[in-house]
Tab-separated table of C-alpha atoms in Angstrom:
chain	number	residue	atom	x	y	z
A	23	MET	CA	228.326	-8.777	75.243
A	24	THR	CA	225.475	-10.663	73.707
A	25	ASP	CA	226.444	-11.217	70.076
A	26	GLY	CA	222.918	-11.946	68.846
A	27	LEU	CA	221.514	-8.757	70.347
A	28	ALA	CA	224.470	-6.738	69.054
A	29	THR	CA	224.009	-8.098	65.532
A	30	ALA	CA	220.277	-7.380	65.602
A	31	LEU	CA	220.919	-3.853	66.860
A	32	ILE	CA	223.438	-3.198	64.109
A	33	ALA	CA	220.974	-4.365	61.453
A	34	VAL	CA	218.050	-2.393	62.892
A	35	ALA	CA	220.147	0.755	63.336
A	36	LEU	CA	221.295	0.590	59.707
A	37	VAL	CA	217.723	0.100	58.475
A	38	VAL	CA	216.488	3.006	60.605
A	39	ALA	CA	219.408	5.139	59.360
A	40	ALA	CA	218.429	4.454	55.760
A	41	TRP	CA	214.756	5.121	56.565
A	42	THR	CA	215.650	8.355	58.355
A	43	LEU	CA	217.810	9.607	55.490
A	44	VAL	CA	214.957	9.193	52.971
A	45	PRO	CA	213.295	12.474	54.044
A	46	ALA	CA	216.655	14.239	53.747
A	47	ALA	CA	216.875	13.151	50.120
A	48	ARG	CA	213.315	14.417	49.596
A	49	ASP	CA	214.082	17.745	51.341
A	50	ARG	CA	211.641	17.048	54.192
A	51	PRO	CA	211.861	16.766	57.986
A	52	ILE	CA	211.566	13.451	59.806
A	53	GLY	CA	208.114	12.189	60.743
A	54	ARG	CA	206.583	10.068	63.470
A	55	SER	CA	207.584	6.780	61.869
A	56	HIS	CA	211.219	7.896	61.900
A	57	VAL	CA	211.032	8.888	65.554
A	58	LEU	CA	209.425	5.508	66.300
A	59	GLY	CA	212.392	3.819	64.595
A	60	LEU	CA	214.771	5.794	66.801
A	61	VAL	CA	212.795	4.697	69.867
A	62	VAL	CA	213.016	1.041	68.808
A	63	VAL	CA	216.794	1.251	68.406
A	64	GLU	CA	217.114	3.052	71.745
A	65	ALA	CA	215.037	0.334	73.451
A	66	GLY	CA	217.417	-2.265	72.038
A	67	LEU	CA	220.385	-0.259	73.276
A	68	LEU	CA	218.842	-0.108	76.741
A	69	ALA	CA	218.412	-3.893	76.688
A	70	GLN	CA	222.053	-4.238	75.658
A	71	ALA	CA	223.128	-1.904	78.470
A	72	VAL	CA	221.180	-3.960	81.004
A	73	ALA	CA	222.721	-7.204	79.701
A	74	ALA	CA	226.220	-5.697	79.809
A	75	THR	CA	225.638	-4.353	83.330
A	76	VAL	CA	224.484	-7.772	84.514
A	77	LYS	CA	227.587	-9.387	83.007
A	78	LEU	CA	229.850	-6.748	84.554
A	79	ALA	CA	228.174	-7.228	87.944
A	80	GLY	CA	228.565	-10.992	87.557
A	81	GLY	CA	232.316	-10.697	87.280
A	82	GLN	CA	232.795	-10.850	83.513
A	83	ARG	CA	234.972	-7.929	82.483
A	84	PRO	CA	236.478	-6.694	79.255
A	85	HIS	CA	240.164	-5.831	79.163
A	86	GLU	CA	239.423	-2.080	79.143
A	87	THR	CA	236.423	-1.758	81.462
A	88	ALA	CA	236.409	2.050	81.658
A	89	VAL	CA	236.569	2.412	77.872
A	90	PHE	CA	233.797	-0.158	77.463
A	91	VAL	CA	231.556	1.681	79.931
A	92	GLY	CA	232.275	4.936	78.104
A	93	TYR	CA	231.182	3.435	74.798
A	94	LEU	CA	228.127	1.940	76.498
A	95	ILE	CA	227.080	5.317	77.893
A	96	GLY	CA	227.815	6.983	74.562
A	97	SER	CA	225.607	4.486	72.755
A	98	LEU	CA	222.754	5.348	75.100
A	99	ILE	CA	222.943	9.116	74.678
A	100	ILE	CA	223.649	9.509	70.951
A	101	LEU	CA	220.145	8.657	69.708
A	102	PRO	CA	218.189	10.858	72.139
A	103	ILE	CA	220.434	13.798	71.215
A	104	GLY	CA	220.211	13.055	67.483
A	105	GLY	CA	216.479	12.463	67.700
A	106	PHE	CA	215.891	15.690	69.608
A	107	LEU	CA	217.926	17.690	67.108
A	108	GLY	CA	216.207	15.885	64.234
A	109	VAL	CA	212.761	16.800	65.510
A	110	ALA	CA	213.746	20.339	66.523
A	111	GLU	CA	215.292	21.131	63.132
A	112	ARG	CA	212.318	21.022	60.768
A	113	THR	CA	214.415	21.022	57.598
A	114	ARG	CA	216.174	18.262	55.721
A	115	TRP	CA	219.178	18.737	57.995
A	116	GLY	CA	217.211	17.448	60.965
A	117	ALA	CA	216.739	14.189	59.077
A	118	VAL	CA	220.460	14.123	58.289
A	119	VAL	CA	221.350	14.587	61.973
A	120	ALA	CA	219.016	11.756	63.031
A	121	GLY	CA	220.336	9.508	60.252
A	122	VAL	CA	223.963	10.137	61.175
A	123	ALA	CA	223.146	9.390	64.828
A	124	CYS	CA	221.779	6.022	63.667
A	125	LEU	CA	224.936	5.395	61.660
A	126	ILE	CA	227.089	6.028	64.725
A	127	VAL	CA	225.318	3.289	66.706
A	128	PRO	CA	226.719	0.316	64.704
A	129	VAL	CA	230.227	1.750	65.019
A	130	LEU	CA	229.854	2.016	68.789
A	131	ILE	CA	228.460	-1.518	69.021
A	132	LEU	CA	231.283	-2.974	66.925
A	133	ARG	CA	233.826	-1.159	69.052
A	134	MET	CA	232.216	-2.477	72.250
A	135	GLN	CA	232.378	-6.010	70.851
A	136	GLN	CA	236.073	-5.573	70.047
A	137	ILE	CA	236.796	-4.301	73.539
A	138	TRP	CA	234.756	-7.073	75.160
A	139	GLN	CA	236.553	-9.748	73.158
A	140	GLY	CA	239.945	-8.168	73.778
A	141	THR	CA	240.733	-7.585	70.109
A	142	GLY	CA	240.437	-3.818	69.944
A	143	ALA	CA	242.404	-2.511	72.905
């Protein structure tokens, strides 16, 4: 795993989560700027997935490869699902769903780092 990219993704995901939960507090649905934030985080997750795939193909492996790949795939699908539900649900709860999806991303990234480093098996 690339620690710098992982740290940046955690920070960006937390900022986007906070930004996405603002409309929920105001009893409004998410807007275009919130969806753009989700897209930015997803682009970073795709870059992380490519970097991890290159490292896996190069012979570097975490202790629990299957679990790591599962978390990697999960990190890629959580935001599109949360974003879709956030846009489809035009109430405050759509914003909550998108915000919670953003909050899940840092947890997945931290778990992937633990697995990669061999400290969380």
